[in-house]
Coordinates of C-alpha atoms in Angstrom, one line a residue:
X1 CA 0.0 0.0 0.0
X2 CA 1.2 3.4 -1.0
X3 CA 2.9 5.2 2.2
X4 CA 1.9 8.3 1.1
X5 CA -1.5 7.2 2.5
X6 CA -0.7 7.6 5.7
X7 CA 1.5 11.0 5.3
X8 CA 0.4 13.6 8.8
X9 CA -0.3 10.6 10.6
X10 CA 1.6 11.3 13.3
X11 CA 0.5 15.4 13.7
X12 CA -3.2 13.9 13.5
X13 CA -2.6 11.9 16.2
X14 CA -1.5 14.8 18.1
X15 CA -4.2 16.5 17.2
X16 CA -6.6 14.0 19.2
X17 CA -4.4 13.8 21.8
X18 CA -4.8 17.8 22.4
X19 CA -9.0 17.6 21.8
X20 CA -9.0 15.2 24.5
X21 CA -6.5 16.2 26.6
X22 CA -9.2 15.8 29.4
X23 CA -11.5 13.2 28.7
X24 CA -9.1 10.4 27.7
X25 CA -7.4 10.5 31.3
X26 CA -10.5 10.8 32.7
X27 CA -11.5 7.2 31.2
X28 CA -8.2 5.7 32.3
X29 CA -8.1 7.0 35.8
X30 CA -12.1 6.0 36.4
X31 CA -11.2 2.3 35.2
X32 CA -7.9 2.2 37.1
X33 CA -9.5 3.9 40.4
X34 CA -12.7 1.8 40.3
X35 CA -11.0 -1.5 39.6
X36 CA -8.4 -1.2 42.7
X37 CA -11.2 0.6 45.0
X38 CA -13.3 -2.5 44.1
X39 CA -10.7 -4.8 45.3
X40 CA -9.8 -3.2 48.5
X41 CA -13.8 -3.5 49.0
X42 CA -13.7 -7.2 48.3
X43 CA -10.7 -7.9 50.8
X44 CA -12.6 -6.0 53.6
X45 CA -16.4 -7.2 53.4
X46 CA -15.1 -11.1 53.2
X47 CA -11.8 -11.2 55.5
X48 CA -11.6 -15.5 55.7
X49 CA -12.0 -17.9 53.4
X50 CA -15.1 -19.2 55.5
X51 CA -17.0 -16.0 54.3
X52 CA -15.6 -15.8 50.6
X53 CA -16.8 -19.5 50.4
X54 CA -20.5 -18.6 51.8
X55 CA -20.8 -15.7 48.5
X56 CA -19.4 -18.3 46.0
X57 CA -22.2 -20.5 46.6
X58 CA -24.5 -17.7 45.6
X59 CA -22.6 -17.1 42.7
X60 CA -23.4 -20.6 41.1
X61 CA -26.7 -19.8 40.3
X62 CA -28.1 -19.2 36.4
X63 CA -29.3 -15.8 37.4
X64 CA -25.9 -14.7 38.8
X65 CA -24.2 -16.1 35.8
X66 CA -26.4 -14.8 33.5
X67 CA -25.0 -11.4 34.9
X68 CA -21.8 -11.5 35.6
X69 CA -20.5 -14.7 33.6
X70 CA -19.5 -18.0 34.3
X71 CA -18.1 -19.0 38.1
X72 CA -15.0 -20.1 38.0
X73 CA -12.2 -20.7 41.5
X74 CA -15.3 -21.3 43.1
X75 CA -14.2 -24.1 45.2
X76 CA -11.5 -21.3 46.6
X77 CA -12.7 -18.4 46.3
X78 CA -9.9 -16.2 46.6
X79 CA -10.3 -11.8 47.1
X80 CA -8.6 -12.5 43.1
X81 CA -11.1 -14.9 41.8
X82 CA -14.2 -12.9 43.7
X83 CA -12.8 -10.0 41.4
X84 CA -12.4 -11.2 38.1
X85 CA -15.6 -13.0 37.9
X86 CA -17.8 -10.4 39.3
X87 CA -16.2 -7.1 38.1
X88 CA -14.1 -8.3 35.2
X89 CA -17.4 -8.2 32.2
X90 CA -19.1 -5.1 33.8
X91 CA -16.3 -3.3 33.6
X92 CA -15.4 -4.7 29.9
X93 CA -18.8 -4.2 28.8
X94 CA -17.8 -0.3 29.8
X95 CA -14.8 0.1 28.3
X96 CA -16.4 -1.3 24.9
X97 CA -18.6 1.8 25.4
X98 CA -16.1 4.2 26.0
X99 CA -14.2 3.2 23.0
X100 CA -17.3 3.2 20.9
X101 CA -18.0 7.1 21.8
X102 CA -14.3 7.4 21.2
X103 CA -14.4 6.5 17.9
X104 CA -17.4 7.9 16.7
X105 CA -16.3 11.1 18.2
X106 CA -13.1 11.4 15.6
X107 CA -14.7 9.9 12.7
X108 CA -18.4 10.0 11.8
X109 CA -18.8 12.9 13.7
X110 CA -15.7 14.8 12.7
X111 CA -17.1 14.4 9.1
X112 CA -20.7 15.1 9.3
X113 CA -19.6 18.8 10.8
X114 CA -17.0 18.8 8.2
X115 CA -13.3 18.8 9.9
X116 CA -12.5 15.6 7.8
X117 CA -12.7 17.9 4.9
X118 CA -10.7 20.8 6.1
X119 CA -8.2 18.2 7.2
X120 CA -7.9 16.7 3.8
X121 CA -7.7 19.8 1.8
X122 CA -4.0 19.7 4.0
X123 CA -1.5 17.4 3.0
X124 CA -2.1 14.6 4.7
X125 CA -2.9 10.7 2.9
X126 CA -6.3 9.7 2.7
X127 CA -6.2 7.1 5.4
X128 CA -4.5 9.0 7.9
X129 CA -7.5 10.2 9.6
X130 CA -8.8 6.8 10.3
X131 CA -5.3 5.3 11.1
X132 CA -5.0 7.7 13.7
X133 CA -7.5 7.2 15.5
X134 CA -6.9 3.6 15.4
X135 CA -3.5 4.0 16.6
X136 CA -4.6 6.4 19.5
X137 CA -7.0 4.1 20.7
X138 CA -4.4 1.5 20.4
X139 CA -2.4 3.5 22.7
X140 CA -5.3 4.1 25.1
X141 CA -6.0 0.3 25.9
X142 CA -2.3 -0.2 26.0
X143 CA -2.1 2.3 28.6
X144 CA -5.9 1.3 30.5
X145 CA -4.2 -2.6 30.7
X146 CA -1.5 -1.2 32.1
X147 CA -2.3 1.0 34.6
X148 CA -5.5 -1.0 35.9
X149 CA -3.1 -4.5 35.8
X150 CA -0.5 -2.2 37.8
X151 CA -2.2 -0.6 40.0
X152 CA -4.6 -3.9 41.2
X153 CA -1.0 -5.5 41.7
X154 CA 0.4 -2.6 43.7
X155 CA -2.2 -3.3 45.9
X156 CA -0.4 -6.0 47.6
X157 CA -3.4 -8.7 47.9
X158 CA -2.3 -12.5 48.3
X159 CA -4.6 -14.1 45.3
X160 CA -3.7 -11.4 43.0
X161 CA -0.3 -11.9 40.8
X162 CA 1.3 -10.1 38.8
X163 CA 0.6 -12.2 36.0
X164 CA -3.3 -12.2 36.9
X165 CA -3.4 -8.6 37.2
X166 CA -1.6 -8.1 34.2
X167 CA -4.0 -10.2 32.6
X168 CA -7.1 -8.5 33.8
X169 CA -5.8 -5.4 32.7
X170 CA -5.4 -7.5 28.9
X171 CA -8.6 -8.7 29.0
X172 CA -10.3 -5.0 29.5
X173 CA -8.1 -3.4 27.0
X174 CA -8.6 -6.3 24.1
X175 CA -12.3 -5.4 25.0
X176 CA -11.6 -1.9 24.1
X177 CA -9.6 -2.5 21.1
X178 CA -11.6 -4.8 19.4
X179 CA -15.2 -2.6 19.7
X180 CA -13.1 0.4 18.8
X181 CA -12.3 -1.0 15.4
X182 CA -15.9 -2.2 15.2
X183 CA -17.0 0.9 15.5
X184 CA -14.8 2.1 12.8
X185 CA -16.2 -0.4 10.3
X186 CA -19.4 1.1 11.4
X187 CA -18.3 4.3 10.6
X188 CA -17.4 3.1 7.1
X189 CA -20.3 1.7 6.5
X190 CA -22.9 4.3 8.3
X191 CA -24.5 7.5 7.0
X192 CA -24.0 9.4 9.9
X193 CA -22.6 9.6 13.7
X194 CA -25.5 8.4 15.4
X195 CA -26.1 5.5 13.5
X196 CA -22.7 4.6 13.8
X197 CA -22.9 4.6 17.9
X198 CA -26.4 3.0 17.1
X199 CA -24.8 -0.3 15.6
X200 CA -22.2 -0.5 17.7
X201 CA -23.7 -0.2 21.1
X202 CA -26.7 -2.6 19.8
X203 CA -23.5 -5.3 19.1
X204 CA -22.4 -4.5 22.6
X205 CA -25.5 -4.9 23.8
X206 CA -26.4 -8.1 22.0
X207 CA -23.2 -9.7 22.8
X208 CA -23.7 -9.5 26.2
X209 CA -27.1 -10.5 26.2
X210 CA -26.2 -13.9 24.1
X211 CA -23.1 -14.2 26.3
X212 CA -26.1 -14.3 29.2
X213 CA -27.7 -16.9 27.2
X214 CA -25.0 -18.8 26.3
X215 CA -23.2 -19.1 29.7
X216 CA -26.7 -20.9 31.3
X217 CA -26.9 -23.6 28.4
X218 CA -25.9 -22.8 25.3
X219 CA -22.1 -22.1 25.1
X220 CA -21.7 -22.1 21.2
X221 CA -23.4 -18.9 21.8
X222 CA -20.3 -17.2 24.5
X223 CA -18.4 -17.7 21.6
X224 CA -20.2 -15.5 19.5
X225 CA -18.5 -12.5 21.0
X226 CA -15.4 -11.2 22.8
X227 CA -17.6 -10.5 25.9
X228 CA -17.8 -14.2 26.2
X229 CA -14.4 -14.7 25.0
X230 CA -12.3 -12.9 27.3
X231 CA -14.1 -14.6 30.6
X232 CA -12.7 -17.6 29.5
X233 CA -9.3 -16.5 30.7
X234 CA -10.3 -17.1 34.1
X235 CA -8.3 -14.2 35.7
X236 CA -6.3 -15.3 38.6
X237 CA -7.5 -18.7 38.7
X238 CA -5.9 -20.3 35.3
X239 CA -4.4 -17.0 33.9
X240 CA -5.3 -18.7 30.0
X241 CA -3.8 -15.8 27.6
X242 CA -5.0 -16.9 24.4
X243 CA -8.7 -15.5 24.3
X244 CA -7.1 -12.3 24.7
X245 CA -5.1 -12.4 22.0
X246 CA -8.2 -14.0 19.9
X247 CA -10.0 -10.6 21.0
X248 CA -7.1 -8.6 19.6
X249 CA -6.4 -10.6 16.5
X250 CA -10.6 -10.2 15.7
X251 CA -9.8 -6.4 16.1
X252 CA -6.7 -6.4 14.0
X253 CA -9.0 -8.1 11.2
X254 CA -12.2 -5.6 11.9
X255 CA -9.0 -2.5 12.1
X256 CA -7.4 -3.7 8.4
X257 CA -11.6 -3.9 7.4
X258 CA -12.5 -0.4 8.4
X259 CA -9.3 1.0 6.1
X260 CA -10.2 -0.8 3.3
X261 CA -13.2 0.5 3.5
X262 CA -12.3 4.2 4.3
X263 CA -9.6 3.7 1.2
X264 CA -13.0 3.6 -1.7
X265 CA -15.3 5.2 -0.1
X266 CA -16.0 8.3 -1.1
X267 CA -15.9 11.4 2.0
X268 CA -19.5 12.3 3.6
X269 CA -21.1 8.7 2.5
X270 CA -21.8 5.0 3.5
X271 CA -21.7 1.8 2.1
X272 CA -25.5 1.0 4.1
X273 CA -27.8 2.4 1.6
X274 CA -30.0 5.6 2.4
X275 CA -33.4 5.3 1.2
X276 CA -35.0 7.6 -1.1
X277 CA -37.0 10.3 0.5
X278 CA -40.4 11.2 -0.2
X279 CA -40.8 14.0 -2.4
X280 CA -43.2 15.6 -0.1
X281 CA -43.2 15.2 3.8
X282 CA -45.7 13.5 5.8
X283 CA -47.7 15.6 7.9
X284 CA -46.7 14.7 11.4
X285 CA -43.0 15.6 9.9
X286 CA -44.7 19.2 9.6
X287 CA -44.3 19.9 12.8
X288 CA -41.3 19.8 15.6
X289 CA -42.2 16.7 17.5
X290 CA -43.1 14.6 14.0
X291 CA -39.5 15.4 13.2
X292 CA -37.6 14.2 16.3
X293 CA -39.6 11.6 16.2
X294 CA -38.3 11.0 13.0
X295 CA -34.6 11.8 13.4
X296 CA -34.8 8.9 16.4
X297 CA -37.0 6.1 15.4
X298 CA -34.6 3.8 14.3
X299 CA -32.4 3.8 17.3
X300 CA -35.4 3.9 19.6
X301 CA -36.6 0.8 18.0
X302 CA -33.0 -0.5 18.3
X303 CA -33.0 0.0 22.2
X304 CA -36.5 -1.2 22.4
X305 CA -34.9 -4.5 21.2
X306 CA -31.9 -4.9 23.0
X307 CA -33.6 -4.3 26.1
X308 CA -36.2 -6.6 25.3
X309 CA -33.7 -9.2 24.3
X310 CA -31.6 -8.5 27.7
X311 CA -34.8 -9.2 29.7
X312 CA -35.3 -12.1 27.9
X313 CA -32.3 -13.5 28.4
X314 CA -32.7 -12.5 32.2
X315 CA -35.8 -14.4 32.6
X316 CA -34.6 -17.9 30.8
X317 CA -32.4 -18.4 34.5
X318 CA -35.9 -17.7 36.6
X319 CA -36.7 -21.3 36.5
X320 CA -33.8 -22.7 37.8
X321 CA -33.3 -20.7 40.6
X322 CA -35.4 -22.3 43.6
X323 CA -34.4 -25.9 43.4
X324 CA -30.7 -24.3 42.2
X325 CA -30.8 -22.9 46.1
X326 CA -33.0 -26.0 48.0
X327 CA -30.0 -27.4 49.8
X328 CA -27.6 -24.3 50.1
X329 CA -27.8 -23.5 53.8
X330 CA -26.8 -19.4 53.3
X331 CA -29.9 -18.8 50.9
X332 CA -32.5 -20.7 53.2
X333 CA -31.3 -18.1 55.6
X334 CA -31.8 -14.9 53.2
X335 CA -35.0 -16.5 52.5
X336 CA -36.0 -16.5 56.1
X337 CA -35.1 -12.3 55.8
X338 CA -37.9 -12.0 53.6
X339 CA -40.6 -14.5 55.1
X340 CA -43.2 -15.1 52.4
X341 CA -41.7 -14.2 49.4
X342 CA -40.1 -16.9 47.1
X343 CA -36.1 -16.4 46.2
X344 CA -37.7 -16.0 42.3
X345 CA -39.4 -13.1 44.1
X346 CA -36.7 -11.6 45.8
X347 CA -34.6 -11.6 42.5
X348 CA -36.4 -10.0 40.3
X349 CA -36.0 -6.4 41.8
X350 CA -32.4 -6.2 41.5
X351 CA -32.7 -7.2 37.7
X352 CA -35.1 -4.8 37.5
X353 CA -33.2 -2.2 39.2
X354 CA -30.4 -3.0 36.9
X355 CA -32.6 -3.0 33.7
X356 CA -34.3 0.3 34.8
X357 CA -30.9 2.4 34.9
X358 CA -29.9 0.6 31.5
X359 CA -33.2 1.4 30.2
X360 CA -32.6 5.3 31.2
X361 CA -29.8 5.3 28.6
X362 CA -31.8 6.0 25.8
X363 CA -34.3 8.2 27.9
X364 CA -31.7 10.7 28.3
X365 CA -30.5 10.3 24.4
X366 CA -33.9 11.3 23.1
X367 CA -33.9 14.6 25.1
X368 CA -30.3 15.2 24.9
X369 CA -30.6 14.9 21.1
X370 CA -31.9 18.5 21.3
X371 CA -28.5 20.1 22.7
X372 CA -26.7 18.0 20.0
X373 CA -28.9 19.7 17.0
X374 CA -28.0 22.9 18.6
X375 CA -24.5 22.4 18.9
X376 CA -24.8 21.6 14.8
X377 CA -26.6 24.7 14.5
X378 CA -30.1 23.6 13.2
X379 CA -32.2 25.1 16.2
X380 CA -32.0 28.6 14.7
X381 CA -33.9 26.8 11.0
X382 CA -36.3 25.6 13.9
X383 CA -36.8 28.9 15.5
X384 CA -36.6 31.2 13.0
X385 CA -40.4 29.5 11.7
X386 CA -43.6 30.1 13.9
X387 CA -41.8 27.1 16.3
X388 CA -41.8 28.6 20.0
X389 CA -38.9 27.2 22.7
X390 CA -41.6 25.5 24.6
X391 CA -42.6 23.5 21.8
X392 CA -39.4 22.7 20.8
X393 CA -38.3 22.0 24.0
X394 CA -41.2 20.0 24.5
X395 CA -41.2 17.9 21.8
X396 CA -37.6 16.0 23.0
X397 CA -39.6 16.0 26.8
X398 CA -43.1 13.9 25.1
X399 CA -40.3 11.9 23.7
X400 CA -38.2 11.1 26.4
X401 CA -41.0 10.9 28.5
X402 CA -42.9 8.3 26.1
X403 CA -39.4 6.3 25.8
X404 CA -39.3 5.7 29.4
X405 CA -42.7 4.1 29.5
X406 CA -41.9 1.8 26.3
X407 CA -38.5 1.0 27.5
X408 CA -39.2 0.0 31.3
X409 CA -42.5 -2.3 29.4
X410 CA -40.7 -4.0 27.3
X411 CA -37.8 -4.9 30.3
X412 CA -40.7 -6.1 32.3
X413 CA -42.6 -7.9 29.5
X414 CA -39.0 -9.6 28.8
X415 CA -38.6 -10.7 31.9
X416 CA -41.8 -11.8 33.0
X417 CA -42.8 -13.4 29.4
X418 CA -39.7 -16.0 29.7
X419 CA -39.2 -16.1 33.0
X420 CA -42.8 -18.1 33.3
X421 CA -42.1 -20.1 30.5
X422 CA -39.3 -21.7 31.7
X423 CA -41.0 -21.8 35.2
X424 CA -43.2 -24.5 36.6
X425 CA -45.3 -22.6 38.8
X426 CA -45.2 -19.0 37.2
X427 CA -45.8 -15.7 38.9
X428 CA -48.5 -13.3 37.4
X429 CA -47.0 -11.3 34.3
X430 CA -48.4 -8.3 36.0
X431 CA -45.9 -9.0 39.1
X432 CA -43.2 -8.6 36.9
X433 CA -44.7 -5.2 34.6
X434 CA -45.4 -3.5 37.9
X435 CA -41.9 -4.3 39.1
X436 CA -40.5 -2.6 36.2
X437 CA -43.3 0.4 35.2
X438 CA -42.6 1.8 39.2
X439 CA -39.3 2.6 38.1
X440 CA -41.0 5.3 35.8
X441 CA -40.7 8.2 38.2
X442 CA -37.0 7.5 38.8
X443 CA -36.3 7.9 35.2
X444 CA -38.9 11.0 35.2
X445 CA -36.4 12.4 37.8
X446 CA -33.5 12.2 34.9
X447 CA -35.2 13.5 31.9
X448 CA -35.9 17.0 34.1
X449 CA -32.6 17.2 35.2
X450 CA -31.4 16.3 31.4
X451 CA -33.9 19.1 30.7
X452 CA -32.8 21.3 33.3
X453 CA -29.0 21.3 32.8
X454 CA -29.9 21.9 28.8
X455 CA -32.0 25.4 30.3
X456 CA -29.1 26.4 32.5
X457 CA -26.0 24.6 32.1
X458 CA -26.4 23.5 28.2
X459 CA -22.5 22.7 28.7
X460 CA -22.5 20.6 31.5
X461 CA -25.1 18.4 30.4
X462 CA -22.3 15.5 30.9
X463 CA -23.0 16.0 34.2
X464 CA -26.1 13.9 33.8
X465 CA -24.2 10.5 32.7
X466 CA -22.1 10.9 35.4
X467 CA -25.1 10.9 37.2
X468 CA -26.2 7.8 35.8
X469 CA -22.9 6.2 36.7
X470 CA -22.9 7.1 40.3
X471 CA -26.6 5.5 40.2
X472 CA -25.8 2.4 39.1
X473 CA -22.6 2.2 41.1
X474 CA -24.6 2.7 44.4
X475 CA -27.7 0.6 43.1
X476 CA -25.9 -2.7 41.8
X477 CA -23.3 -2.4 44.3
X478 CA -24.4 -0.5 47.4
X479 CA -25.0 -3.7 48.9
X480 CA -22.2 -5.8 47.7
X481 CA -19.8 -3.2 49.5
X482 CA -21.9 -1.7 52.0
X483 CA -22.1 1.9 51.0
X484 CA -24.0 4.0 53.4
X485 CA -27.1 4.5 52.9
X486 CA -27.3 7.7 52.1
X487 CA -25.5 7.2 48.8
X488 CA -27.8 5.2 48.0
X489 CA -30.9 7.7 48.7
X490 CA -28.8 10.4 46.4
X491 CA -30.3 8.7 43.7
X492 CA -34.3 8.6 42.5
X493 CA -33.4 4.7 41.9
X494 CA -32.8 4.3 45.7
X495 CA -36.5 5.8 46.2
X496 CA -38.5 2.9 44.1
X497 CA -40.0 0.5 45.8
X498 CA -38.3 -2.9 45.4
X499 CA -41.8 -5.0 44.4
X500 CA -42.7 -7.9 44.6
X501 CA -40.7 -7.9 48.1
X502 CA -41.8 -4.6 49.4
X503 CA -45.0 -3.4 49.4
X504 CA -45.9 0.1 47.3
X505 CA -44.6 3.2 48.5
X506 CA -47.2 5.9 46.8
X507 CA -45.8 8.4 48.5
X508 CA -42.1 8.1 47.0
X509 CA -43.7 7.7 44.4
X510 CA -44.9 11.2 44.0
X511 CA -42.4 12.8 45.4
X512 CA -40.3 11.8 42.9
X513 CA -42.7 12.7 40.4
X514 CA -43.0 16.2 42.1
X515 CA -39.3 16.4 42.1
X516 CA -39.9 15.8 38.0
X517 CA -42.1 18.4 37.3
X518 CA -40.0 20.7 38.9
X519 CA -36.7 20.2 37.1
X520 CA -38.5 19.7 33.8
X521 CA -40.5 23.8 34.5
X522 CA -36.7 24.7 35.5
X523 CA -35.9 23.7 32.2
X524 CA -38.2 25.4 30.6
X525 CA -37.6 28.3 32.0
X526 CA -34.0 28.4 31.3
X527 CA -34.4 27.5 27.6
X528 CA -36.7 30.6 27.1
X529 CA -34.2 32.9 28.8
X530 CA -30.8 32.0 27.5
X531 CA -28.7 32.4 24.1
X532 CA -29.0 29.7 21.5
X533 CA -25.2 29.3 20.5
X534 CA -24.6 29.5 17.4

């Protein structure tokens, strides 16, 4: 291939390294800080072997392996093993994420708002936008397996090894490598930014959900993706290398993919064909809400099926989980805790919890679509007609809103529809839709602060997904490492009733709706009074 191809590679690479001078050591210090914080948890809330041994046994269930992956040392459950198997996909499953916004960020993006263009009217070779990305990101993961294998051995625990830690710190970075260069074939192939995000966080997401299904029966299917690859190195138990370096050869292939593809096609198009327009629009595409609506059906439907599909694959493990626990001595006693309600019971609010807060995601990317079509400057177009800020405004709010309700359904529908078939004595479908639809004000609470920060603080708006982080953090692990309780009341999720176990709380309920209403007039207000940027 002709070197000349690649010329400014090098400057371009700098280029990235100056835009996110911030964020990209923001990713790496989160993983790094989380993953040691973690461990230092684990070694203090299970100090013997005695008590290590009593939370392995919960950990052989289908439902627990369904989320977190296959058990494995759990005969010796060392501080390592507890750590690999529980945080190892979770935090994988994140740094796949990170790497797809990454990506998307200095490609698709970068070209629909035209810097691809001003860069190639330089001298620079036609693939050296795309290789420089690649190599940056290459960089990144070195540097996230790295520090995160470092610092987790610098720790100074027994059961973790250099070798193991090392290893962990692999296994994340082949994660992030390999969905990076997926994403840039996706960017190849893909019209614009959003669907190229679109496709790649609906691979992430169906890859973990057929991992799910795959590591309770079917294991052809774990080996469908590099989710279910790289927990086959069983991190400081066997230390096995080589599905690492399977997830980084599959990248290699999908990286040598995307610049064949970037090398004939031509600037500002995709291979995925764009249908043909009509020639005249539709009426509901008359007015503001028709549009949105418009610009964000296809990855609504998308996230309507991967969290469908995730629920589904939640509810297969349902039926196996009381005779799973009928002789394990520990669960008979969390049973007794929570006297007349069945363990099938008392699981399904913390999948529901967990499926709520992944169900917010695209709750907040409907509303926060707005701040994104004015940072492209198309509000003004909007504004400029008889279109008032309240009814544009409003229009991502209905949409949020409606999302929230479809999203949380179909999570309970998943759950509850498989979960009885593969029970012998089902629960009630409505057990499980109630379980899910009362996590509706919680996610209320998020679309008026999303609507708030775009009134007031339209550049802090990140400050919502952080939000969302610290949520899930306290919500799927406030227990596991005993945070106090307020941390977990910071959040609206730590307000929602946990049914079937609990009985309904109507008045949390509305406060939390109150609590809405609020941020969303807030947001109003600040819309009506502040500069659009342009």
């Amino acid at each position: 291939m002709n070197k000349s191809l690649f010329n400014g590679t090098g400057t371009l690479m700098r280029f990235i390294w100056r835009r996110d001078r911030l964020r990209i050591p923001i990713w790496l210090l989160s993983f790094a800080v989380v993953s040691m914080v973690t461990a230092v948890a684990f070694t203090d809330l299970y100090q013997n072997a005695a008590e290590r041994q009593a939370i392995a046994e919960t950990m052989r269930n289908p439902a627990m392996t369904a989320m977190v992956g296959p058990g494995y040392g759990l005969d010796n459950y060392t501080e390592g093993a507890m750590m690999a198997h529980q945080m190892l996909l979770m935090t994988a499953v994140v740094v796949g994420l990170m790497s797809i916004l990454l990506v998307a960020r200095h490609t698709r993006s970068d070209e629909e708002e035209g810097r691809i263009e001003l860069i190639r009217s330089l001298p620079v070779g036609r693939l050296s936008t795309l290789q420089s990305v690649l190599l940056v990101m290459f960089i990144v993961d070195i540097l996230l397996a790295v520090t995160t294998g470092l610092g987790l051995y610098a720790l100074g625990i027994s059961s973790m090894d250099l070798e193991g830690s090392l290893l962990y710190g692999a296994a994340l970075g082949a994660v992030g490598l390999f969905f990076a260069a997926l994403t840039a074939v996706f960017a190849q192939l893909s019209q614009n930014s959003r669907n190229t995000v679109g496709l790649s966080v609906i691979v992430l997401l169906l890859g973990y959900a057929l991992r799910a299904i795959g590591d309770i029966g079917m294991e052809a299917l774990s080996w469908t993706t590099p989710l279910g690859w790289v927990l086959r190195s069983e991190v400081y138990v066997q230390n096995i290398w080589w599905p690492v370096w399977l997830t980084i050869g599959a990248a290699c292939l999908l990286a040598v993919l995307a610049l064949y593809l970037n090398s004939i096609r031509d600037l500002g198009s995709g291979f995925l064909p764009a249908r043909t327009g009509k020639a005249h629009a539709s009426p509901a595409l008359q007015s503001s809400l028709g549009l949105a609506v418009r610009l964000q059906r296809t990855g609504l439907v998308a996230w309507a099926f991967g969290l469908f599909l995730i629920g589904a694959s939640y509810g297969s493990v349902l039926g196996d989980l009381e005779s799973f626990f009928a002789d394990v001595e520990i669960m008979q006693e969390f049973l007794a805790a929570a006297p007349g309600s069945s363990l099938t019971e008392q699981f399904i609010p913390m999948l529901m919890s967990v499926m709520a807060i992944i169900g917010t995601i695209p709750v907040l990317l409907a509303i926060l679509r707005l701040k994104g079509e004015e940072k492209n400057n198309r509000l003004e177009h909007f504004l400029s007609r008889a279109v008032s800020r309240n009814r544009l405004l409003g229009s991502y709010v209905v949409i949020s809103l409606f999302t929230s309700f479809i999203m949380l359904s179909l999570a309970g529908l998943g759950i509850g529809l498989v979960g009885n078939a593969m029970m012998q004595e089902g629960l009630p479908l409505g057990v499980f839709y109630k379980a899910a639809i009362v996590y509706l004000p919680a996610a209320w609470v998020m679309t008026g602060l999303a609507a708030a920060l775009i009134g007031w603080l339209p550049k802090a708006t990140g400050l919502v997904w952080l939000y969302l982080v610290f949520s899930f953090t306290v919500v799927y692990l406030g227990a596991l490492f005993q945070f106090p309780e307020w941390t977990e009341k910071a959040t609206p999720f730590g307000h929602i009733p946990q049914l079937p176990v609990e009985e309904q709380n109507w008045m949390a309920l509305a406060i939390l709706t109150v609590i809405a209403a609020v941020l969303l007039i807030a947001g109003f207000a600040g819309f009506n009074r502040r500069d659009i940027s342009n």
